[in-house]
Amino acid sequence: MQKKQINYWAKVFLLAGIYGVAAKFGLSLAFFVPQATTIWPPTGIAIAALLLFGTDLIPGVFIGAFVVNAFTHEPFLTAIAIGIGNAFEAWLCVTLLRRFRFDIRFGEIRDVVAFLLFSLLACMVGAFIGTASLLASGLIVASEIGRTYLVWGAGDVMGALLVTPLFLAWFSPRARSQFLENKAESILATLLLCITTIGIFFYLPSTLSSMIKFLIFPFLLWGAFRLGNTTTTTMNLGVGVIATIATLRSVGPFVGSPLIEVNLLYSHLFVYVASGIGLLSAAAIGERDIGVERLVSTEKRLRALVEHSNDGVALVDKSGNILYVTVPTKTVLGYGEKEIVGRNIFELIYITDLTLVHNKFKWLVAHPGKSLTLQVRARHRKGQWVWIETTATNFLDDPAMNAVVINYHDVTDRRRSEEKLESYTKELERAVTRTAEEMARGEALLSSIGDGFIATDKAGKMIFMNPAAEQMLDLSVRESIGQPLTELLHLLDEEGNLVEKRDRPIQQALTEGKTISTIVGSKVYYYARADGEKLPVSITAAPVILNGEIIGAEEVFKDITRDRQIDRAKSEFVSLTSHQLRTPLSIVNWYTEALLKGKLGGFNKKQSQYLKQIYSANQRLVNTVNNLLSVSRLEMGTFPMDLAPIEIPVIITGVINGLSRQIKTKKLNIVRDFKMKFPTILLDRSLFTAIVENLISNAVKYTPDKGTIRVGLMHDARSATLVVEDTGYGIPKSEYSKVFDRFYRGSNVVEKNTDGNGLGLYIVKRLVESMGGSIGFVSEQDKGTIFKVTVPIATTNEIRHLPAHRSTTARQQMK
Amino acid sequence: MTTQIMAQKKKKILVVEDEEPMLVILRDSLVEAGFAVVTAKNGEEGLAKAYQERPDLVLLDVVMPKMDGMTMMKKLRIDPWGKAVPIIFLTNLTADTATKNEVASKEPAQYLVKSDYTIDEVVNRVKVFLKNKKK
């Protein structure tokens, strides 16, 4: 604050000082009344100062005027009044100018006119205040008012006119630079003017000078037209001072009146007019110059824009002849200005587009002021076709243009990109539609399938559940999403124990990346529902792999309640049937056996025979029931396999022994083509026994008396093979394909032997295949048959890996 | 009937069977073979007779009213004496794996399907089982 204040007051006092000095100088020219002078420079200084530095410097004017007047034998109050008057005068002028938006550069006619008017007005007011103060203080009398006023007013006006413009000019950078450009000329002109003026005013008789006084005008105009405000205002001041002094000395053109103030007035008038003309001319020239400057710079800018843009501009006449092109034409079309001007635009248009362009052009020419935009192909100078986008406007009627103006730029790349974009977009749309369809299908699938589907992320958190799963598990996706599946849903085993997280299928799929299923094997698992119920399920879980990384897991699970019910029903049926059928059979068996033993009394031969027939028939029935049960169990899939390490030679021996009676009766020759030492194989004992029994009993049955049956057993690393060879009736060639069919009996044996239900081989084949083995035969009618059964081996080594209880069972069974 | 005077006491067999004819033939055959026989018509009766008579072996049918053979065996095996008594299941139900495992886990026990064996074979099995058990 301090600094600003000091600054301010410094300026104020500086102004006051300058004002005072100028005042003193002006007062020295006072001739009539010591306080009223002919030229009052301070007014000019005050106005200039306030215009240039602001009206807040007014106190400076007041102080300056007051101090000066205080020292010119005036009463204190008068000095104050005059001080106020001078300050007010300056303020008024400046305020009016400001309102008028006066430009201190003083370069326009409007500024000059405003200045002339407002300074005149302000000075009239100022003179009035001054005169009034003098009258009031008694320094003048009423009769002197007129003259005092005029002198005072004229003095202030001249002061304003000659001094203010001078300051404004020298403060304007433009005017200053104008002076600097024409330093020599300005000085020369000013000097010449002053010399001429002095010559006219001082060295010529008044009548001559009166006529030639207009000779100063050429110099003034020279300054105004060529040399700017600085010179003009200087010239004005020069003329003003010289004229005033001359008139005061009663020389020069203005000496007509005995009253010197009258002469002065005429002189002032002359100077006023001359200066005014000078200033106005200078302003006029200035305005023109500024206008030209602006035009030039605008032109430069436009030119630069046009030449450096990618757009070309061409002017064509109403027939399409090219009148003018801009520089970019070379880049876009390869033609230089000279090469293309005069040619017709239609020469350059692609044939296919020509008709369209023609029609559009015709329309445009018929509609002045309108414009249209087209994309056309034009031929480049080098021969290739480029796509250009053109905007043509009809300026034919515009006198400035007289042409159709065409703006154009190369859009070849853009078109290509657009085409590519379009095709990509179409492809994308197609792909999106396809994906959306697939997704919709997938979702529809998942929503509609009856099995439950759950998906988890890498961390095992549930991210999706289909409606079936929600319903089966009594869970809501919305509430459960994001939770770890193993915590959200518990899995129980058959005994109701919780299955640990690491043993759960979904966890194994996640960690090991394998597909795990609980369908295989007879273990049943339950999902523990939120409402406490247990849902028996079979689960298949698989990892979700993307780019070789496991990103999550999915599981599909099935409610097997019904399946289990069906299974149970099947098993129950089978067991019930077997029990109900077999009970009476075994009763008949045992009673007949007991009778035949003879311990309950003897029978005669015939009675024995009949009993034996009963027994034999019953046996057949037992066999048939057994076979039927086997078949139905095979069909129903309720054939459990109880794997144990078995010794095949032992089984074969047992079977042969069991058939010993028939063998003896038929006097058959049995060849045991195997060693008792044979690796133990992991098989289901009863099922394998059934196989062996079926094959050997068939051989026995279908070989005539005294025939040979060979039973062989071989093995290699991977499988064991059983061979049953006989010299029996054989199988007719035409029936080879039916051998393993249910109820098939060779046509050649049916008559010979009515015993047999035709199920044996069917069962054997099914059993063999369920063990992972295979069966085949070779036969020739009336010569014999060879049956071969191969089963895969699990050797002793593998047996060691069996869980403990299985080994126990094996030992148990071997007792 | 042949009476065999043996150095040891006669072995007692408990036959639990709901089919009357079955029961008769089994009893007669065993008696003929020199065994003492007690009978029961169902699992409940069988259990009671078992504790009462303390047989050396039990021939046990599976499908019976009131209490089936499997249940009777389970209950019997809880008893300290019952734990050790040999049991031969005589049934016409085809044994499935679960049953076989159960039988195996509750030694000493065997499982025979009636229609697969002659009566003599059954009696033989009893003899063999008892002999082995002694060992």
PDB file of N, CA and C in Angstrom, chain A residues 505-568:
ATOM      1  N   PRO A 505     -15.844 -83.847  -5.665  1.00  0.00           N
ATOM      2  CA  PRO A 505     -15.550 -83.859  -7.109  1.00  0.00           C
ATOM      3  C   PRO A 505     -15.147 -82.491  -7.654  1.00  0.00           C
ATOM      4  N   ILE A 506     -15.860 -81.452  -7.245  1.00  0.00           N
ATOM      5  CA  ILE A 506     -15.576 -80.137  -7.826  1.00  0.00           C
ATOM      6  C   ILE A 506     -14.189 -79.652  -7.407  1.00  0.00           C
ATOM      7  N   GLN A 507     -13.806 -79.994  -6.180  1.00  0.00           N
ATOM      8  CA  GLN A 507     -12.493 -79.577  -5.699  1.00  0.00           C
ATOM      9  C   GLN A 507     -11.407 -80.322  -6.446  1.00  0.00           C
ATOM     10  N   GLN A 508     -11.639 -81.622  -6.656  1.00  0.00           N
ATOM     11  CA  GLN A 508     -10.653 -82.413  -7.386  1.00  0.00           C
ATOM     12  C   GLN A 508     -10.516 -81.920  -8.819  1.00  0.00           C
ATOM     13  N   ALA A 509     -11.613 -81.540  -9.401  1.00  0.00           N
ATOM     14  CA  ALA A 509     -11.567 -81.011 -10.776  1.00  0.00           C
ATOM     15  C   ALA A 509     -10.743 -79.741 -10.810  1.00  0.00           C
ATOM     16  N   LEU A 510     -10.919 -78.896  -9.782  1.00  0.00           N
ATOM     17  CA  LEU A 510     -10.200 -77.632  -9.740  1.00  0.00           C
ATOM     18  C   LEU A 510      -8.710 -77.829  -9.522  1.00  0.00           C
ATOM     19  N   THR A 511      -8.382 -78.696  -8.563  1.00  0.00           N
ATOM     20  CA  THR A 511      -6.974 -78.804  -8.212  1.00  0.00           C
ATOM     21  C   THR A 511      -6.204 -79.729  -9.143  1.00  0.00           C
ATOM     22  N   GLU A 512      -6.848 -80.814  -9.576  1.00  0.00           N
ATOM     23  CA  GLU A 512      -6.100 -81.759 -10.407  1.00  0.00           C
ATOM     24  C   GLU A 512      -6.389 -81.613 -11.892  1.00  0.00           C
ATOM     25  N   GLY A 513      -7.372 -80.852 -12.233  1.00  0.00           N
ATOM     26  CA  GLY A 513      -7.682 -80.665 -13.639  1.00  0.00           C
ATOM     27  C   GLY A 513      -8.238 -81.902 -14.309  1.00  0.00           C
ATOM     28  N   LYS A 514      -8.827 -82.821 -13.511  1.00  0.00           N
ATOM     29  CA  LYS A 514      -9.373 -84.046 -14.101  1.00  0.00           C
ATOM     30  C   LYS A 514     -10.889 -84.032 -14.001  1.00  0.00           C
ATOM     31  N   THR A 515     -11.492 -84.821 -14.862  1.00  0.00           N
ATOM     32  CA  THR A 515     -12.944 -84.976 -14.797  1.00  0.00           C
ATOM     33  C   THR A 515     -13.259 -86.108 -13.817  1.00  0.00           C
ATOM     34  N   ILE A 516     -14.050 -85.795 -12.822  1.00  0.00           N
ATOM     35  CA  ILE A 516     -14.364 -86.782 -11.783  1.00  0.00           C
ATOM     36  C   ILE A 516     -15.849 -87.072 -11.829  1.00  0.00           C
ATOM     37  N   SER A 517     -16.168 -88.352 -11.646  1.00  0.00           N
ATOM     38  CA  SER A 517     -17.569 -88.761 -11.680  1.00  0.00           C
ATOM     39  C   SER A 517     -17.881 -89.637 -10.492  1.00  0.00           C
ATOM     40  N   THR A 518     -19.080 -89.472  -9.936  1.00  0.00           N
ATOM     41  CA  THR A 518     -19.447 -90.382  -8.861  1.00  0.00           C
ATOM     42  C   THR A 518     -20.409 -91.458  -9.348  1.00  0.00           C
ATOM     43  N   ILE A 519     -20.640 -91.472 -10.667  1.00  0.00           N
ATOM     44  CA  ILE A 519     -21.586 -92.459 -11.176  1.00  0.00           C
ATOM     45  C   ILE A 519     -20.985 -93.857 -11.085  1.00  0.00           C
ATOM     46  N   VAL A 520     -19.699 -93.914 -11.444  1.00  0.00           N
ATOM     47  CA  VAL A 520     -19.031 -95.216 -11.453  1.00  0.00           C
ATOM     48  C   VAL A 520     -18.910 -95.742 -10.023  1.00  0.00           C
ATOM     49  N   GLY A 521     -19.123 -96.990  -9.890  1.00  0.00           N
ATOM     50  CA  GLY A 521     -19.032 -97.568  -8.542  1.00  0.00           C
ATOM     51  C   GLY A 521     -20.382 -97.500  -7.864  1.00  0.00           C
ATOM     52  N   SER A 522     -20.511 -98.175  -6.753  1.00  0.00           N
ATOM     53  CA  SER A 522     -21.831 -98.243  -6.140  1.00  0.00           C
ATOM     54  C   SER A 522     -21.978 -97.267  -4.988  1.00  0.00           C
ATOM     55  N   LYS A 523     -21.007 -96.345  -4.831  1.00  0.00           N
ATOM     56  CA  LYS A 523     -21.114 -95.397  -3.723  1.00  0.00           C
ATOM     57  C   LYS A 523     -22.204 -94.384  -4.029  1.00  0.00           C
ATOM     58  N   VAL A 524     -22.981 -94.106  -3.028  1.00  0.00           N
ATOM     59  CA  VAL A 524     -24.033 -93.112  -3.202  1.00  0.00           C
ATOM     60  C   VAL A 524     -23.694 -91.886  -2.371  1.00  0.00           C
ATOM     61  N   TYR A 525     -23.841 -90.718  -2.978  1.00  0.00           N
ATOM     62  CA  TYR A 525     -23.596 -89.482  -2.256  1.00  0.00           C
ATOM     63  C   TYR A 525     -24.876 -88.683  -2.158  1.00  0.00           C
ATOM     64  N   TYR A 526     -24.924 -87.861  -1.143  1.00  0.00           N
ATOM     65  CA  TYR A 526     -26.105 -87.032  -0.937  1.00  0.00           C
ATOM     66  C   TYR A 526     -25.678 -85.579  -0.801  1.00  0.00           C
ATOM     67  N   TYR A 527     -26.493 -84.706  -1.407  1.00  0.00           N
ATOM     68  CA  TYR A 527     -26.338 -83.275  -1.143  1.00  0.00           C
ATOM     69  C   TYR A 527     -27.243 -82.924   0.029  1.00  0.00           C
ATOM     70  N   ALA A 528     -26.684 -82.233   1.004  1.00  0.00           N
ATOM     71  CA  ALA A 528     -27.501 -81.843   2.149  1.00  0.00           C
ATOM     72  C   ALA A 528     -28.208 -80.543   1.809  1.00  0.00           C
ATOM     73  N   ARG A 529     -29.520 -80.620   1.677  1.00  0.00           N
ATOM     74  CA  ARG A 529     -30.294 -79.425   1.338  1.00  0.00           C
ATOM     75  C   ARG A 529     -30.432 -78.527   2.539  1.00  0.00           C
ATOM     76  N   ALA A 530     -30.732 -77.278   2.239  1.00  0.00           N
ATOM     77  CA  ALA A 530     -30.888 -76.302   3.325  1.00  0.00           C
ATOM     78  C   ALA A 530     -32.015 -76.696   4.264  1.00  0.00           C
ATOM     79  N   ASP A 531     -33.029 -77.378   3.716  1.00  0.00           N
ATOM     80  CA  ASP A 531     -34.164 -77.716   4.574  1.00  0.00           C
ATOM     81  C   ASP A 531     -33.955 -79.039   5.304  1.00  0.00           C
ATOM     82  N   GLY A 532     -32.733 -79.558   5.244  1.00  0.00           N
ATOM     83  CA  GLY A 532     -32.425 -80.754   6.019  1.00  0.00           C
ATOM     84  C   GLY A 532     -32.537 -82.053   5.237  1.00  0.00           C
ATOM     85  N   GLU A 533     -33.229 -82.015   4.093  1.00  0.00           N
ATOM     86  CA  GLU A 533     -33.390 -83.264   3.344  1.00  0.00           C
ATOM     87  C   GLU A 533     -32.106 -83.650   2.634  1.00  0.00           C
ATOM     88  N   LYS A 534     -31.952 -84.926   2.403  1.00  0.00           N
ATOM     89  CA  LYS A 534     -30.773 -85.406   1.705  1.00  0.00           C
ATOM     90  C   LYS A 534     -31.184 -85.801   0.286  1.00  0.00           C
ATOM     91  N   LEU A 535     -30.435 -85.296  -0.671  1.00  0.00           N
ATOM     92  CA  LEU A 535     -30.748 -85.580  -2.069  1.00  0.00           C
ATOM     93  C   LEU A 535     -29.693 -86.533  -2.623  1.00  0.00           C
ATOM     94  N   PRO A 536     -30.086 -87.766  -2.970  1.00  0.00           N
ATOM     95  CA  PRO A 536     -29.086 -88.655  -3.547  1.00  0.00           C
ATOM     96  C   PRO A 536     -28.747 -88.188  -4.957  1.00  0.00           C
ATOM     97  N   VAL A 537     -27.446 -88.057  -5.232  1.00  0.00           N
ATOM     98  CA  VAL A 537     -27.024 -87.513  -6.527  1.00  0.00           C
ATOM     99  C   VAL A 537     -25.895 -88.314  -7.130  1.00  0.00           C
ATOM    100  N   SER A 538     -25.809 -88.215  -8.437  1.00  0.00           N
ATOM    101  CA  SER A 538     -24.587 -88.641  -9.100  1.00  0.00           C
ATOM    102  C   SER A 538     -23.995 -87.382  -9.713  1.00  0.00           C
ATOM    103  N   ILE A 539     -22.716 -87.167  -9.497  1.00  0.00           N
ATOM    104  CA  ILE A 539     -22.069 -85.909  -9.858  1.00  0.00           C
ATOM    105  C   ILE A 539     -20.970 -86.167 -10.873  1.00  0.00           C
ATOM    106  N   THR A 540     -20.890 -85.300 -11.867  1.00  0.00           N
ATOM    107  CA  THR A 540     -19.724 -85.293 -12.745  1.00  0.00           C
ATOM    108  C   THR A 540     -19.173 -83.881 -12.715  1.00  0.00           C
ATOM    109  N   ALA A 541     -17.909 -83.753 -12.331  1.00  0.00           N
ATOM    110  CA  ALA A 541     -17.288 -82.434 -12.261  1.00  0.00           C
ATOM    111  C   ALA A 541     -16.117 -82.392 -13.233  1.00  0.00           C
ATOM    112  N   ALA A 542     -15.964 -81.256 -13.897  1.00  0.00           N
ATOM    113  CA  ALA A 542     -14.872 -81.114 -14.852  1.00  0.00           C
ATOM    114  C   ALA A 542     -14.268 -79.729 -14.702  1.00  0.00           C
ATOM    115  N   PRO A 543     -12.963 -79.623 -14.960  1.00  0.00           N
ATOM    116  CA  PRO A 543     -12.347 -78.301 -14.886  1.00  0.00           C
ATOM    117  C   PRO A 543     -12.648 -77.507 -16.146  1.00  0.00           C
ATOM    118  N   VAL A 544     -12.616 -76.181 -16.021  1.00  0.00           N
ATOM    119  CA  VAL A 544     -12.769 -75.309 -17.184  1.00  0.00           C
ATOM    120  C   VAL A 544     -11.384 -74.766 -17.502  1.00  0.00           C
ATOM    121  N   ILE A 545     -10.916 -75.124 -18.682  1.00  0.00           N
ATOM    122  CA  ILE A 545      -9.538 -74.752 -19.007  1.00  0.00           C
ATOM    123  C   ILE A 545      -9.513 -73.770 -20.167  1.00  0.00           C
ATOM    124  N   LEU A 546      -8.783 -72.676 -19.988  1.00  0.00           N
ATOM    125  CA  LEU A 546      -8.619 -71.681 -21.046  1.00  0.00           C
ATOM    126  C   LEU A 546      -7.140 -71.421 -21.221  1.00  0.00           C
ATOM    127  N   ASN A 547      -6.688 -71.630 -22.453  1.00  0.00           N
ATOM    128  CA  ASN A 547      -5.256 -71.412 -22.728  1.00  0.00           C
ATOM    129  C   ASN A 547      -4.361 -72.183 -21.766  1.00  0.00           C
ATOM    130  N   GLY A 548      -4.780 -73.395 -21.492  1.00  0.00           N
ATOM    131  CA  GLY A 548      -3.938 -74.254 -20.666  1.00  0.00           C
ATOM    132  C   GLY A 548      -4.011 -73.971 -19.177  1.00  0.00           C
ATOM    133  N   GLU A 549      -4.825 -73.021 -18.787  1.00  0.00           N
ATOM    134  CA  GLU A 549      -4.919 -72.708 -17.365  1.00  0.00           C
ATOM    135  C   GLU A 549      -6.292 -73.043 -16.827  1.00  0.00           C
ATOM    136  N   ILE A 550      -6.348 -73.539 -15.618  1.00  0.00           N
ATOM    137  CA  ILE A 550      -7.645 -73.853 -15.014  1.00  0.00           C
ATOM    138  C   ILE A 550      -8.251 -72.553 -14.511  1.00  0.00           C
ATOM    139  N   ILE A 551      -9.353 -72.152 -15.092  1.00  0.00           N
ATOM    140  CA  ILE A 551      -9.965 -70.892 -14.677  1.00  0.00           C
ATOM    141  C   ILE A 551     -11.236 -71.106 -13.874  1.00  0.00           C
ATOM    142  N   GLY A 552     -11.585 -72.351 -13.682  1.00  0.00           N
ATOM    143  CA  GLY A 552     -12.798 -72.607 -12.904  1.00  0.00           C
ATOM    144  C   GLY A 552     -13.187 -74.060 -13.048  1.00  0.00           C
ATOM    145  N   ALA A 553     -14.368 -74.394 -12.545  1.00  0.00           N
ATOM    146  CA  ALA A 553     -14.843 -75.774 -12.657  1.00  0.00           C
ATOM    147  C   ALA A 553     -16.353 -75.771 -12.825  1.00  0.00           C
ATOM    148  N   GLU A 554     -16.841 -76.869 -13.415  1.00  0.00           N
ATOM    149  CA  GLU A 554     -18.288 -77.007 -13.588  1.00  0.00           C
ATOM    150  C   GLU A 554     -18.682 -78.372 -13.095  1.00  0.00           C
ATOM    151  N   GLU A 555     -19.895 -78.470 -12.577  1.00  0.00           N
ATOM    152  CA  GLU A 555     -20.377 -79.811 -12.283  1.00  0.00           C
ATOM    153  C   GLU A 555     -21.828 -79.958 -12.699  1.00  0.00           C
ATOM    154  N   VAL A 556     -22.101 -81.171 -13.141  1.00  0.00           N
ATOM    155  CA  VAL A 556     -23.479 -81.522 -13.485  1.00  0.00           C
ATOM    156  C   VAL A 556     -23.878 -82.619 -12.513  1.00  0.00           C
ATOM    157  N   PHE A 557     -25.021 -82.443 -11.892  1.00  0.00           N
ATOM    158  CA  PHE A 557     -25.444 -83.508 -10.981  1.00  0.00           C
ATOM    159  C   PHE A 557     -26.892 -83.874 -11.248  1.00  0.00           C
ATOM    160  N   LYS A 558     -27.187 -85.112 -10.941  1.00  0.00           N
ATOM    161  CA  LYS A 558     -28.484 -85.664 -11.281  1.00  0.00           C
ATOM    162  C   LYS A 558     -29.119 -86.183 -10.005  1.00  0.00           C
ATOM    163  N   ASP A 559     -30.376 -85.928  -9.873  1.00  0.00           N
ATOM    164  CA  ASP A 559     -31.127 -86.483  -8.754  1.00  0.00           C
ATOM    165  C   ASP A 559     -31.397 -87.953  -9.061  1.00  0.00           C
ATOM    166  N   ILE A 560     -30.793 -88.826  -8.292  1.00  0.00           N
ATOM    167  CA  ILE A 560     -30.933 -90.246  -8.617  1.00  0.00           C
ATOM    168  C   ILE A 560     -31.922 -90.948  -7.713  1.00  0.00           C
ATOM    169  N   THR A 561     -32.745 -90.160  -7.035  1.00  0.00           N
ATOM    170  CA  THR A 561     -33.743 -90.772  -6.166  1.00  0.00           C
ATOM    171  C   THR A 561     -34.566 -91.807  -6.927  1.00  0.00           C
ATOM    172  N   ARG A 562     -35.049 -91.350  -8.075  1.00  0.00           N
ATOM    173  CA  ARG A 562     -35.890 -92.260  -8.842  1.00  0.00           C
ATOM    174  C   ARG A 562     -35.101 -93.449  -9.379  1.00  0.00           C
ATOM    175  N   ASP A 563     -33.875 -93.137  -9.823  1.00  0.00           N
ATOM    176  CA  ASP A 563     -33.030 -94.219 -10.331  1.00  0.00           C
ATOM    177  C   ASP A 563     -32.799 -95.268  -9.251  1.00  0.00           C
ATOM    178  N   ARG A 564     -32.551 -94.750  -8.065  1.00  0.00           N
ATOM    179  CA  ARG A 564     -32.299 -95.692  -6.973  1.00  0.00           C
ATOM    180  C   ARG A 564     -33.555 -96.477  -6.638  1.00  0.00           C
ATOM    181  N   GLN A 565     -34.660 -95.799  -6.723  1.00  0.00           N
ATOM    182  CA  GLN A 565     -35.911 -96.512  -6.472  1.00  0.00           C
ATOM    183  C   GLN A 565     -36.079 -97.637  -7.487  1.00  0.00           C
ATOM    184  N   ILE A 566     -35.789 -97.281  -8.757  1.00  0.00           N
ATOM    185  CA  ILE A 566     -35.924 -98.283  -9.815  1.00  0.00           C
ATOM    186  C   ILE A 566     -34.969 -99.447  -9.574  1.00  0.00           C
ATOM    187  N   ASP A 567     -33.734 -99.068  -9.235  1.00  0.00           N
ATOM    188  CA  ASP A 567     -32.751-100.122  -8.951  1.00  0.00           C
ATOM    189  C   ASP A 567     -33.223-101.020  -7.833  1.00  0.00           C
ATOM    190  N   ARG A 568     -33.678-100.362  -6.798  1.00  0.00           N
ATOM    191  CA  ARG A 568     -34.158-101.125  -5.649  1.00  0.00           C
ATOM    192  C   ARG A 568     -35.307-102.026  -6.060  1.00  0.00           C
TER     193      ARG A 568
END
